[in-house]
Structure formats: structure tokens, C-alpha cells
PDB file of C-alpha atoms in Angstrom:
ATOM      1  CA  VAL A   1       2.269 -66.241 -13.756  1.00 49.00           C
ATOM      2  CA  GLY A   2       5.974 -66.708 -14.424  1.00 60.00           C
ATOM      3  CA  GLY A   3       5.886 -70.076 -12.267  1.00 64.00           C
ATOM      4  CA  GLY A   4       4.590 -68.400  -9.095  1.00 75.00           C
ATOM      5  CA  VAL A   5       1.107 -68.305  -7.532  1.00 76.00           C
ATOM      6  CA  GLY A   6      -1.422 -67.438 -10.057  1.00 80.00           C
ATOM      7  CA  MET A   7      -4.628 -68.084  -8.105  1.00 80.00           C
ATOM      8  CA  VAL A   8      -5.510 -69.221  -4.346  1.00 82.00           C
ATOM      9  CA  VAL A   9      -8.413 -71.675  -3.643  1.00 82.00           C
ATOM     10  CA  ASN A  10      -9.043 -71.658  -0.045  1.00 81.00           C
ATOM     11  CA  ARG A  11     -11.758 -74.226   0.858  1.00 74.00           C
ATOM     12  CA  ARG A  12     -12.186 -74.142   4.698  1.00 71.00           C
ATOM     13  CA  PHE A  13     -14.938 -75.616   6.839  1.00 69.00           C
ATOM     14  CA  GLY A  14     -16.481 -75.084  10.079  1.00 66.00           C
ATOM     15  CA  ALA A  15     -17.301 -71.713  12.400  1.00 64.00           C
ATOM     16  CA  ALA A  16     -13.737 -70.699  12.466  1.00 61.00           C
ATOM     17  CA  SER A  17     -13.139 -70.614   8.736  1.00 61.00           C
ATOM     18  CA  ARG A  18     -14.429 -67.313   8.211  1.00 63.00           C
ATOM     19  CA  TYR A  19     -11.787 -65.781  10.321  1.00 66.00           C
ATOM     20  CA  GLY A  20      -9.065 -68.607   9.709  1.00 68.00           C
ATOM     21  CA  GLY A  21      -9.071 -67.614   6.072  1.00 79.00           C
ATOM     22  CA  LEU A  22      -8.859 -63.930   6.352  1.00 82.00           C
ATOM     23  CA  PRO A  23      -4.932 -63.797   6.319  1.00 84.00           C
ATOM     24  CA  ILE A  24      -4.949 -65.942   3.115  1.00 84.00           C
ATOM     25  CA  ARG A  25      -7.614 -63.648   1.570  1.00 85.00           C
ATOM     26  CA  ARG A  26      -5.713 -60.503   2.572  1.00 89.00           C
ATOM     27  CA  TRP A  27      -2.450 -61.908   1.052  1.00 87.00           C
ATOM     28  CA  ALA A  28      -4.239 -62.774  -2.247  1.00 87.00           C
ATOM     29  CA  ALA A  29      -5.719 -59.490  -2.381  1.00 89.00           C
ATOM     30  CA  ALA A  30      -2.185 -57.681  -1.631  1.00 91.00           C
ATOM     31  CA  MET A  31      -0.678 -59.678  -4.344  1.00 87.00           C
ATOM     32  CA  GLU A  32      -3.582 -59.097  -6.866  1.00 89.00           C
ATOM     33  CA  ARG A  33      -4.405 -62.815  -7.026  1.00 87.00           C
ATOM     34  CA  PRO A  34      -7.850 -64.146  -7.209  1.00 88.00           C
ATOM     35  CA  CYS A  35      -9.145 -65.911  -3.936  1.00 89.00           C
ATOM     36  CA  ILE A  36     -11.644 -68.483  -4.580  1.00 88.00           C
ATOM     37  CA  THR A  37     -13.489 -69.774  -1.562  1.00 83.00           C
ATOM     38  CA  THR A  38     -16.429 -71.986  -2.975  1.00 84.00           C
ATOM     39  CA  ARG A  39     -16.575 -75.291  -4.475  1.00 85.00           C
ATOM     40  CA  SER A  40     -18.565 -73.927  -7.435  1.00 88.00           C
ATOM     41  CA  GLY A  41     -16.262 -71.193  -7.873  1.00 87.00           C
ATOM     42  CA  ALA A  42     -13.356 -73.460  -7.879  1.00 86.00           C
ATOM     43  CA  ARG A  43     -15.161 -75.623 -10.471  1.00 88.00           C
ATOM     44  CA  ALA A  44     -15.862 -72.632 -12.546  1.00 89.00           C
ATOM     45  CA  ALA A  45     -12.294 -71.382 -12.560  1.00 87.00           C
ATOM     46  CA  GLY A  46     -11.035 -74.830 -13.314  1.00 84.00           C
ATOM     47  CA  ALA A  47     -13.196 -75.021 -16.363  1.00 85.00           C
ATOM     48  CA  GLY A  48     -12.016 -71.737 -17.602  1.00 84.00           C
ATOM     49  CA  ILE A  49      -8.177 -72.652 -16.822  1.00 80.00           C
ATOM     50  CA  ARG A  50      -8.757 -75.851 -18.714  1.00 80.00           C
ATOM     51  CA  ALA A  51     -10.178 -74.074 -21.668  1.00 80.00           C
ATOM     52  CA  LEU A  52      -7.367 -71.481 -21.793  1.00 78.00           C
ATOM     53  CA  GLY A  53      -4.792 -74.404 -21.411  1.00 70.00           C
ATOM     54  CA  ASP A  54      -6.373 -76.229 -24.400  1.00 68.00           C
ATOM     55  CA  GLU A  55      -5.940 -73.075 -26.295  1.00 65.00           C
ATOM     56  CA  LEU A  56      -2.408 -72.333 -24.964  1.00 62.00           C
ATOM     57  CA  GLY A  57      -1.308 -75.941 -24.471  1.00 60.00           C
ATOM     58  CA  VAL A  58      -0.290 -75.368 -20.829  1.00 61.00           C
ATOM     59  CA  THR A  59      -2.070 -76.451 -17.549  1.00 60.00           C
ATOM     60  CA  ALA A  60      -0.638 -77.760 -14.180  1.00 66.00           C
ATOM     61  CA  SER A  61      -1.838 -78.188 -10.895  1.00 68.00           C
ATOM     62  CA  LEU A  62       0.287 -77.070  -7.554  1.00 66.00           C
ATOM     63  CA  GLN A  63       0.751 -80.827  -6.988  1.00 73.00           C
ATOM     64  CA  ALA A  64       2.196 -81.287 -10.408  1.00 75.00           C
ATOM     65  CA  MET A  65       4.379 -78.378 -10.292  1.00 68.00           C
ATOM     66  CA  ALA A  66       5.827 -79.420  -6.940  1.00 74.00           C
ATOM     67  CA  ALA A  67       6.427 -83.023  -8.043  1.00 79.00           C
ATOM     68  CA  LYS A  68       8.655 -81.448 -10.861  1.00 74.00           C
ATOM     69  CA  GLY A  69      10.636 -79.759  -8.257  1.00 63.00           C
TER      70      GLY A  69
END
């Protein structure tokens, strides 16, 4: 999305995770970005992104983007 955040993956653990992730989910909703909170959801999204990237020729993780500066 123009070099910005296109999707949020928020995997939290423990009893407080339901409430601790609420601000992140609210931000994602306000910015109209998908927010994935399960491992299976993240895997499915990754597979879809990979498939689109193969078609479009573009995929990058946040870590890769951060390393580029």
C-alpha cells in the first residue's frame, strides 16, 4: 500500500492478550487494514500474498523493508 502498512498480524498469548491487542485492532480497523490474530489466518494470508506476489512480482516482509531503510 504505497510503502505503508497493508496488513497487521497481531499474535498475542495469555489472558491479557484479548485486551492488550484491542488498541492494535482498533487502529487497523480505523485505517481500513486487515488485522489477523490467528496462526492459521496468518498462514492463509501469507499464502495468498505469496500467490499475488508471484503474479505481480512483488513481495516483502516488514523485516526486509526495514533492512532496506
